[in-house]
mmCIF file of C-alpha atoms in Angstrom:
data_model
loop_
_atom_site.group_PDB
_atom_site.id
_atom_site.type_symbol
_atom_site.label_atom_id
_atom_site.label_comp_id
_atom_site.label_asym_id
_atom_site.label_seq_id
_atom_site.Cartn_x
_atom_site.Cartn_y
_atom_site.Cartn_z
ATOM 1 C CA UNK A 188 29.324 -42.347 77.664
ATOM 2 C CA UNK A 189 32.859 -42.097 75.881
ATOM 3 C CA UNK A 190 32.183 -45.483 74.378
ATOM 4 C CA UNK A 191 29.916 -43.900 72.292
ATOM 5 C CA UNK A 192 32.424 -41.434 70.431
ATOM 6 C CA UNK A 193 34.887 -43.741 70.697
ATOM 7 C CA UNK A 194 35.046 -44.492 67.018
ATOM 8 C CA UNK A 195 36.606 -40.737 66.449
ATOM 9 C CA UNK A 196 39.307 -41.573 68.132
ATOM 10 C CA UNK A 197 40.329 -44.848 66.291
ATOM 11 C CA UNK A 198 40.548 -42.713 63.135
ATOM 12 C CA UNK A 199 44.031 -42.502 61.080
ATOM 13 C CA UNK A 200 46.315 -39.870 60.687
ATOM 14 C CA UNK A 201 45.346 -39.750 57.303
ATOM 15 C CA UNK A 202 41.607 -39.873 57.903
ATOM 16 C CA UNK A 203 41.989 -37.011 60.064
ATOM 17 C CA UNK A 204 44.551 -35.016 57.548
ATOM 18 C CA UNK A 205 41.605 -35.463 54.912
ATOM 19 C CA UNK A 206 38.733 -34.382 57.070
ATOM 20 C CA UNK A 207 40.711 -30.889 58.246
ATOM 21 C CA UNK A 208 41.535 -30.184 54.711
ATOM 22 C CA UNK A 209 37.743 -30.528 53.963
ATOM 23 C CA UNK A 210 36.791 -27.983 56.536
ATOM 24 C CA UNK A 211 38.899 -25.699 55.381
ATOM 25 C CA UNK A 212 37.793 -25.633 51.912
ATOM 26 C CA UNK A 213 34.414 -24.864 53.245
ATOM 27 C CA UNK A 214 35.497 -22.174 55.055
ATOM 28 C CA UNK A 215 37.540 -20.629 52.435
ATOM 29 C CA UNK A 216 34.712 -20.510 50.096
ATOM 30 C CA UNK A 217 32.615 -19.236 51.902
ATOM 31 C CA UNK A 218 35.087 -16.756 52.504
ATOM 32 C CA UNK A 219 35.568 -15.870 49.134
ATOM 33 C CA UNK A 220 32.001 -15.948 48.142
ATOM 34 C CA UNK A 221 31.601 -13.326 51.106
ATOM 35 C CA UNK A 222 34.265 -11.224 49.529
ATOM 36 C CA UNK A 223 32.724 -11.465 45.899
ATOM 37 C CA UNK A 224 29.586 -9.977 46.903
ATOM 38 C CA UNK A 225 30.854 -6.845 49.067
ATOM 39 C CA UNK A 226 33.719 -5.934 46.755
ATOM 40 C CA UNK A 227 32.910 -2.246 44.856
ATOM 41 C CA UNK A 228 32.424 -2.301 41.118
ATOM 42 C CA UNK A 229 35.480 -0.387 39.440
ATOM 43 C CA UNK A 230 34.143 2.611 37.496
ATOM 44 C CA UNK A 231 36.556 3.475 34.421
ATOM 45 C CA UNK A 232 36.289 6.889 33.560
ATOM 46 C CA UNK A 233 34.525 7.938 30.260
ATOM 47 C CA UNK A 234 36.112 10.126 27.903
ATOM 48 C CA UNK A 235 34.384 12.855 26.185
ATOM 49 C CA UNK A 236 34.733 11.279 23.142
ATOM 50 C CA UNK A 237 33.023 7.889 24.439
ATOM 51 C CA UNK A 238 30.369 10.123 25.391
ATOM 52 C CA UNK A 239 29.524 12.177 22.340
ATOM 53 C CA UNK A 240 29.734 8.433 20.201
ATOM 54 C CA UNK A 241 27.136 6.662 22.835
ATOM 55 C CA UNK A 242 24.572 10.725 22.391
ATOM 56 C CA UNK A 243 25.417 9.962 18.497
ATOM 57 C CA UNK A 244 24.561 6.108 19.047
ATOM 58 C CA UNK A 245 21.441 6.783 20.446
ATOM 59 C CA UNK A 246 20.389 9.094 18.147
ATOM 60 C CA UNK A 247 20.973 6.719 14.982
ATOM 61 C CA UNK A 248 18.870 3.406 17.557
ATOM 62 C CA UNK A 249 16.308 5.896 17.948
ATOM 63 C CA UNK A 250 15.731 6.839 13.876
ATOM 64 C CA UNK A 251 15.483 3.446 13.205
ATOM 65 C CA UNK A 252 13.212 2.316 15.477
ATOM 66 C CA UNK A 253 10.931 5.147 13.828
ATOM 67 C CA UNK A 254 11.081 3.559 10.381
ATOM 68 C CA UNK A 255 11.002 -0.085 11.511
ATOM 69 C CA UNK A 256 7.789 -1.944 12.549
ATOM 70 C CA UNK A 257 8.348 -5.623 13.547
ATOM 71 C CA UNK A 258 11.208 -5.640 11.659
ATOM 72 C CA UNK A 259 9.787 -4.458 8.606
ATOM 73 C CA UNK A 260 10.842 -0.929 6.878
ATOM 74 C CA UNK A 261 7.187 1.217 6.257
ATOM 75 C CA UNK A 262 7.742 3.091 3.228
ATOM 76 C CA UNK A 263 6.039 6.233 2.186
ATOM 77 C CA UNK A 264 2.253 5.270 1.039
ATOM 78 C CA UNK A 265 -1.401 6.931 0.081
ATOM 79 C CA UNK A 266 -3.406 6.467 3.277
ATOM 80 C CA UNK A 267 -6.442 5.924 0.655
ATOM 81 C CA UNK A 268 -5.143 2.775 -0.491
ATOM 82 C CA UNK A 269 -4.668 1.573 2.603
ATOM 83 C CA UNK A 270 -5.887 -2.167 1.916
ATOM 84 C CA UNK A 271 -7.582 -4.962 5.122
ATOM 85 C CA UNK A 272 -3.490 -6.743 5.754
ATOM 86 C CA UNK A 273 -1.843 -2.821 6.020
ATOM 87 C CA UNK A 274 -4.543 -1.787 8.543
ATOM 88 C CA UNK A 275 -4.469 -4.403 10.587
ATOM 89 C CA UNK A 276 -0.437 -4.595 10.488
ATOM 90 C CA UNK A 277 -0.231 -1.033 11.473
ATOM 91 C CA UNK A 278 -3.280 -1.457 14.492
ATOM 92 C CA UNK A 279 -5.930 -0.244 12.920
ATOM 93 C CA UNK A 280 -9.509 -2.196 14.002
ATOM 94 C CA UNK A 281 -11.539 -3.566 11.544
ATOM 95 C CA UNK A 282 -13.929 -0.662 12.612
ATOM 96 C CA UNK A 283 -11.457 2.109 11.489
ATOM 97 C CA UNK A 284 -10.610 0.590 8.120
ATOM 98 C CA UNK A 285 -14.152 -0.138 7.128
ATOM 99 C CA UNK A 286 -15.017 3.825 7.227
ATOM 100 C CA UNK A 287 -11.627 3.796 4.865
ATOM 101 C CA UNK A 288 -12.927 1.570 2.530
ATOM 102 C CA UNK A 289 -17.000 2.741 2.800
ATOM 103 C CA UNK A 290 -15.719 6.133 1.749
ATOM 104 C CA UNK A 291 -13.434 4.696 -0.917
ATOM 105 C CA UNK A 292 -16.211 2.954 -2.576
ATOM 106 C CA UNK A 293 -18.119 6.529 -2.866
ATOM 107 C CA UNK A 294 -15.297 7.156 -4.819
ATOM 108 C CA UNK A 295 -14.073 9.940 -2.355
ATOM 109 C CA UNK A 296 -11.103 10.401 -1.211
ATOM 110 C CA UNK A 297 -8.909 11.645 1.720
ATOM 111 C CA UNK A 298 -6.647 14.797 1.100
ATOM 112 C CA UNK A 299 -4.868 15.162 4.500
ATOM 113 C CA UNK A 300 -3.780 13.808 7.507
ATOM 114 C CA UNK A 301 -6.518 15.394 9.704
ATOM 115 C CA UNK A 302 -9.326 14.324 6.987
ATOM 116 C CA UNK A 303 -8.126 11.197 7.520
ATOM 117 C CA UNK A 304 -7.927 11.145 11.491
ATOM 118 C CA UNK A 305 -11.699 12.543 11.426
ATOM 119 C CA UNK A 306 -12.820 9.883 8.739
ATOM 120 C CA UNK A 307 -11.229 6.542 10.772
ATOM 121 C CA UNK A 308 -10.907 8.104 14.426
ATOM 122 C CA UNK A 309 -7.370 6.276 14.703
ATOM 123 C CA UNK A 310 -5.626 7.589 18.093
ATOM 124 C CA UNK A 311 -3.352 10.497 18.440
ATOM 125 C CA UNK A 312 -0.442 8.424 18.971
ATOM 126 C CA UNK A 313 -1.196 6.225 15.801
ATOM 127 C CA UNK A 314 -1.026 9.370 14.012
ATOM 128 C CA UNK A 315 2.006 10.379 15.470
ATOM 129 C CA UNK A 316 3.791 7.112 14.469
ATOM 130 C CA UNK A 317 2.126 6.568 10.770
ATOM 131 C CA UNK A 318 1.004 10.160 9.353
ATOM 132 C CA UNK A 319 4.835 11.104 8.429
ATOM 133 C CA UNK A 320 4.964 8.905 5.757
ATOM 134 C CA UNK A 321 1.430 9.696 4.367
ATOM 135 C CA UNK A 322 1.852 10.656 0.706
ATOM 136 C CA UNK A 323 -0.335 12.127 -1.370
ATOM 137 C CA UNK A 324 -0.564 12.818 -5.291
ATOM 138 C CA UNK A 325 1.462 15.933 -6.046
ATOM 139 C CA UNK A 326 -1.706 18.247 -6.830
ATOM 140 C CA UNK A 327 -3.218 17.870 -3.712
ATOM 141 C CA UNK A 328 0.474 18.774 -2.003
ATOM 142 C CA UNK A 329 1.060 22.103 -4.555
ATOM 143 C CA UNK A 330 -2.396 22.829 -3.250
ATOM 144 C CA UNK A 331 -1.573 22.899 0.271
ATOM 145 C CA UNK A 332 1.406 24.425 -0.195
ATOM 146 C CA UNK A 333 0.397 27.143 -2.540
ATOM 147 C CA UNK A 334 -1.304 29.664 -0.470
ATOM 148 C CA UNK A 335 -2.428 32.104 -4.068
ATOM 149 C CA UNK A 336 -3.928 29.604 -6.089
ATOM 150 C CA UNK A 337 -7.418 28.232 -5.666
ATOM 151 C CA UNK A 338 -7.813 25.339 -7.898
ATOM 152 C CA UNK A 339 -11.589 25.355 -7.955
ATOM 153 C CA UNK A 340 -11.250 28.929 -8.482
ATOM 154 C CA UNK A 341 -8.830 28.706 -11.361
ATOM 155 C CA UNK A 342 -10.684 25.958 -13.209
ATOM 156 C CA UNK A 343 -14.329 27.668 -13.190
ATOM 157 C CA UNK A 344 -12.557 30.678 -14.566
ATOM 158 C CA UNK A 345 -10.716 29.092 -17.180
ATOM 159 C CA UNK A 346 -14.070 27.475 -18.140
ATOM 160 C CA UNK A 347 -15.278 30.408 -20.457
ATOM 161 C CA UNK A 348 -13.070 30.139 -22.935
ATOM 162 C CA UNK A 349 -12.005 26.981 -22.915
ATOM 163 C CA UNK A 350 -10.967 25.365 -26.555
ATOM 164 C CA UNK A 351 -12.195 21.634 -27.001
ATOM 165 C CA UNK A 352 -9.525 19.006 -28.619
ATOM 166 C CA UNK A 353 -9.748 16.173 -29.886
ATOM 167 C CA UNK A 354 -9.244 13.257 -27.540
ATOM 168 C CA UNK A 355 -7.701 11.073 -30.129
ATOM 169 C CA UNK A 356 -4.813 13.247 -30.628
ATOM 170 C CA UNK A 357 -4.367 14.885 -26.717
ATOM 171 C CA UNK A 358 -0.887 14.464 -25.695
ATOM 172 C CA UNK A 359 -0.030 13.559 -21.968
ATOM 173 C CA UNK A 360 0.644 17.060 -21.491
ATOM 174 C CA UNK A 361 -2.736 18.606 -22.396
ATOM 175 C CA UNK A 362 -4.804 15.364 -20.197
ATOM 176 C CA UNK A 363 -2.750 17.145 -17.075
ATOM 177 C CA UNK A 364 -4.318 19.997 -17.612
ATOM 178 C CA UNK A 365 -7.069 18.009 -16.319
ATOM 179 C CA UNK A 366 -8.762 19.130 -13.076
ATOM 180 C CA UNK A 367 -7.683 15.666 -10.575
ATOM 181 C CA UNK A 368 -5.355 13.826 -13.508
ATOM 182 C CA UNK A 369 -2.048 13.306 -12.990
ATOM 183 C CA UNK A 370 0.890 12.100 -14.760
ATOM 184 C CA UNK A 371 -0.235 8.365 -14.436
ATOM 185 C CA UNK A 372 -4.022 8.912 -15.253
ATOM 186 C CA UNK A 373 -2.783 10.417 -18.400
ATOM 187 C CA UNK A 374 -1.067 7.416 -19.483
ATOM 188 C CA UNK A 375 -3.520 5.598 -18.592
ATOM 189 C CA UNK A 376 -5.558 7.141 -20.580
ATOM 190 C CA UNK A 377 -3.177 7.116 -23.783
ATOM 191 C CA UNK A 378 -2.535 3.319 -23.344
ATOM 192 C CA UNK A 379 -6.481 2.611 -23.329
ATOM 193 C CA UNK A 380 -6.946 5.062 -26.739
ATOM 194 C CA UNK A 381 -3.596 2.874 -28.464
ATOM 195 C CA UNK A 382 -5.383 -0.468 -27.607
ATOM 196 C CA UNK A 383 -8.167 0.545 -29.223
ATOM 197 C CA UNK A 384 -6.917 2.435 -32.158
ATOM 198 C CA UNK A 385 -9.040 5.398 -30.484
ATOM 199 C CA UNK A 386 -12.022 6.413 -28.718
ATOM 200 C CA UNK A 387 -15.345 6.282 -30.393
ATOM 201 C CA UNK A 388 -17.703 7.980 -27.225
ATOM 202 C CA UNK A 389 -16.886 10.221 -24.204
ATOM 203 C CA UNK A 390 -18.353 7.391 -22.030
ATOM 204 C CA UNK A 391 -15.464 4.738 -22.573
ATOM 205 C CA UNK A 392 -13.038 7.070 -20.159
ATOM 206 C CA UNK A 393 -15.860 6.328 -17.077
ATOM 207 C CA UNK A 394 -14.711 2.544 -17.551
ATOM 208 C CA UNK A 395 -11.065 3.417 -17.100
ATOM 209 C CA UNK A 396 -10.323 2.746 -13.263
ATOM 210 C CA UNK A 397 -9.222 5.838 -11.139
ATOM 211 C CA UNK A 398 -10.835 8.773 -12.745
ATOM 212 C CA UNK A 399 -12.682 10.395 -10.412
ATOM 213 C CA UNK A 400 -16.388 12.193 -11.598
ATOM 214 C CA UNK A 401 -14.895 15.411 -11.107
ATOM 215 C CA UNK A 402 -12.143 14.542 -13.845
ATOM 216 C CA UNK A 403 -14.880 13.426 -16.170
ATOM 217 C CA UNK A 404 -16.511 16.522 -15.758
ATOM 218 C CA UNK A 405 -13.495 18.340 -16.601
ATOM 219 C CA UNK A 406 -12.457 15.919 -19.671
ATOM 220 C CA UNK A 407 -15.979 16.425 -21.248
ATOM 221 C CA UNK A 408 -15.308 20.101 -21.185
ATOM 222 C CA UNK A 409 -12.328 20.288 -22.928
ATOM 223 C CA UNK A 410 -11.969 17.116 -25.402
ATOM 224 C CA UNK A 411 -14.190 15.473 -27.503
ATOM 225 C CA UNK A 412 -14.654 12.891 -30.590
ATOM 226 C CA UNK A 413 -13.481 14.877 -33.403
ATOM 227 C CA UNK A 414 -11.884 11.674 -35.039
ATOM 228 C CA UNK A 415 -12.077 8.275 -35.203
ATOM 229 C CA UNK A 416 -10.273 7.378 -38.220
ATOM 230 C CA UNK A 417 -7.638 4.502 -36.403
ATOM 231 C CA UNK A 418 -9.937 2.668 -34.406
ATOM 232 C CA UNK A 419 -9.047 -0.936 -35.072
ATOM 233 C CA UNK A 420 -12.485 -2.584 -36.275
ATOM 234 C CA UNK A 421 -12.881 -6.648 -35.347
ATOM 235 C CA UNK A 422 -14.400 -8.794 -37.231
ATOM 236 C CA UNK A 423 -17.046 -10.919 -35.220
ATOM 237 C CA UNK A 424 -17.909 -13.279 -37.443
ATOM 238 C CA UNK A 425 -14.195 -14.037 -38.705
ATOM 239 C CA UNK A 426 -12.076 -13.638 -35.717
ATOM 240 C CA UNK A 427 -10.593 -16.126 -34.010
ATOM 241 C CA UNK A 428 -11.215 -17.236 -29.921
ATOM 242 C CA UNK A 429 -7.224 -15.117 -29.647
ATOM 243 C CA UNK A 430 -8.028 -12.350 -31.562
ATOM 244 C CA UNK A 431 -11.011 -11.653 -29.689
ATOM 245 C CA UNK A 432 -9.583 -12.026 -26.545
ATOM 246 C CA UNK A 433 -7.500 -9.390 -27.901
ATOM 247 C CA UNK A 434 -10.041 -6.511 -27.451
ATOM 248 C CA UNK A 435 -9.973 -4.331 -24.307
ATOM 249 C CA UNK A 436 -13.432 -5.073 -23.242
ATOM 250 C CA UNK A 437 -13.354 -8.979 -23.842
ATOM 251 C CA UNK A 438 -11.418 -11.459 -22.375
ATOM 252 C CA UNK A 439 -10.708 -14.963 -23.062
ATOM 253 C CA UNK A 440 -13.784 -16.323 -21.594
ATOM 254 C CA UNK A 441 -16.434 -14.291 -23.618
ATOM 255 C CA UNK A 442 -14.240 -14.728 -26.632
ATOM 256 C CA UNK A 443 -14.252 -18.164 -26.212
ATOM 257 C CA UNK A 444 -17.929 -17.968 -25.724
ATOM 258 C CA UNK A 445 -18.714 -15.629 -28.500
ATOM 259 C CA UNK A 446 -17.111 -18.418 -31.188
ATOM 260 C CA UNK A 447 -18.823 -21.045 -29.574
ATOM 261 C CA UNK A 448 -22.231 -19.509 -29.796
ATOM 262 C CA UNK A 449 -21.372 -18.722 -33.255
ATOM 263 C CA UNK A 450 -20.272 -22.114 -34.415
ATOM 264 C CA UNK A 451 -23.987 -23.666 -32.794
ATOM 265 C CA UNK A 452 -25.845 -20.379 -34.291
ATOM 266 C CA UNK A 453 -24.188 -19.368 -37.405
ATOM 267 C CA UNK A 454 -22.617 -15.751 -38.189
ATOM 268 C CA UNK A 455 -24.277 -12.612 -35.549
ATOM 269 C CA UNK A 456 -26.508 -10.394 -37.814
ATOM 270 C CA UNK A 457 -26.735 -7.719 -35.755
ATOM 271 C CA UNK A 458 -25.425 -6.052 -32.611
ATOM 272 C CA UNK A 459 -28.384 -7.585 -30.373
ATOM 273 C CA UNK A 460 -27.411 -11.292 -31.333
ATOM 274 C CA UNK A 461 -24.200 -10.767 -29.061
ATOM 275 C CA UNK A 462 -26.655 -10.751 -25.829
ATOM 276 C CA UNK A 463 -27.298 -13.929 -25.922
ATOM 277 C CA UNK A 464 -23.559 -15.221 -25.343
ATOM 278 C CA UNK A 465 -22.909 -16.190 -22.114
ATOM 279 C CA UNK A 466 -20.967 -13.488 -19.864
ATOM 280 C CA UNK A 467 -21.202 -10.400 -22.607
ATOM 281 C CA UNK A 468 -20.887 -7.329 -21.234
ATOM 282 C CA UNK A 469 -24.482 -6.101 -22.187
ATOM 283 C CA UNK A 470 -23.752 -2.560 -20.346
ATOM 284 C CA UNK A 471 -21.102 -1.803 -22.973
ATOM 285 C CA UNK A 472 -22.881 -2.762 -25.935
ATOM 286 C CA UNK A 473 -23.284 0.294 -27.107
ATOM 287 C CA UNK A 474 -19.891 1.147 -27.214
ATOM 288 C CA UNK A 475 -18.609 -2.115 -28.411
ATOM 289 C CA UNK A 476 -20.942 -1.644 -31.337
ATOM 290 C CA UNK A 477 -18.792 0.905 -32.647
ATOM 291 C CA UNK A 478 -15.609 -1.299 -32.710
ATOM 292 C CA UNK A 479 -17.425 -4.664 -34.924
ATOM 293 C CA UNK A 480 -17.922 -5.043 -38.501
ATOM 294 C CA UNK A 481 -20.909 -7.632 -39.207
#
């Protein structure tokens, strides 16, 4: 039976100097890693000062997680404008901006952040996240904020005795006045009457965009066409493709068309000739009338 382990014993000193030293670097691992796990964690103490920089710390983390979505900063913006990409970037479902833009296209608009809640049905919390940086145009805000002045009120009463201007000449100043126009409606409206040289009808501010019916309204009460004296008269028959493409209600298609249909047809003779170009604007034809010289 010894014969069997007798190859242990015909080991070296220096075989069995190497196979001690072995074991007991396995045991002193182990030892150590035993050690490691049940030591105790120091705790340093915290000053008062470390503590009031980690509250103010916080603080500053948690007001810029409110203005940062996905990395991106969300700036204040008109919830009516709210277009398919913003929606969906800031969860809304397709269902919830489709009422948006249904009761856009009425030409309606939301004037609040509960009008807008009860219009799309977005959740409490989305509100609670978004509706802070809703902005609206400054007359609906003096509105709110104003608790003596009815607006409705004040423009039915000042309706009486009302004195009509002359559109042509209304400075940016008098178009405020304007029940729903604001500071950039105005200039809208002033860089539309310089293109032209003027307005010849009432009906050419309906084609500028963002003028609500209620504004028109309002506008045909207290301007008219009392002059027309500067509006800058084109030439149809003379006038180049550029020039034409020059005038507010063409652009460089139907001007290309218009002296291309001329060139085949000869000179227009009258206003109806223009209907057969390709593209014309026949609904403004009336209007564009006033502007040509045959």
């Amino acid at each position: 039976m010894f014969s069997k382990w007798n190859w242990i014993f015909r080991f070296s000193k220096g075989h069995h100097l190497g196979l001690f030293i072995l074991i007991s670097l396995i045991i002193g691992i182990q030892i150590l890693i035993y050690w490691h796990k049940n030591k105790e964690v120091e705790v340093l103490p915290i000053s008062k000062e470390e503590l009031a920089w980690i509250a103010s710390q916080n603080e500053i983390d948690s007001l810029v997680t409110c203005q940062i979505v996905d990395g991106n900063k969300i700036y204040p913006f008109n919830p009516n404008f709210i277009t398919d990409f913003k929606g969906y970037k800031y969860g809304m479902t397709l269902a919830q901006i489709d009422k948006l833009h249904q009761f856009r296209r009425q030409n309606k608009y939301v004037n609040s952040a509960e009008e807008f809640q009860n219009l799309t049905g977005v959740s409490n919390e989305w509100m609670k996240q978004y509706s802070p940086y809703f902005k609206f145009p400054d007359w609906v805000t003096q509105r709110k904020n104003n608790k003596f002045i009815n607006y409705d009120t004040k423009f039915k009463a000042n309706s009486s005795r009302i004195i009509v201007k002359d559109i042509n000449v209304a400075s940016q100043e008098e178009l405020e006045s304007v029940y729903m126009i604001g500071e950039k409606t105005a200039l809208k409206i002033i860089a539309e009457r310089e293109k032209l040289g003027g307005y010849a009808s009432m009906e050419q501010l309906s084609y500028i965009w963002g003028i609500s019916p209620e504004a028109i309204l309002d506008l045909n009460k207290k301007f008219a066409i009392q002059s027309n004296i500067g509006l800058k008269k084109i030439r149809i028959n003379d006038s180049t493709t550029k020039e034409l493409a020059q005038f507010p209600y063409f652009n460089y298609a139907i001007a290309k068309n218009i002296v291309t249909y001329r060139s085949m047809n000869g000179d227009f003779r009258k206003i109806d000739d223009l209907t057969n170009v390709k593209l014309f604007p026949v609904e403004k034809l009336k209007i564009i009338a006033l502007y040509l010289e045959f």
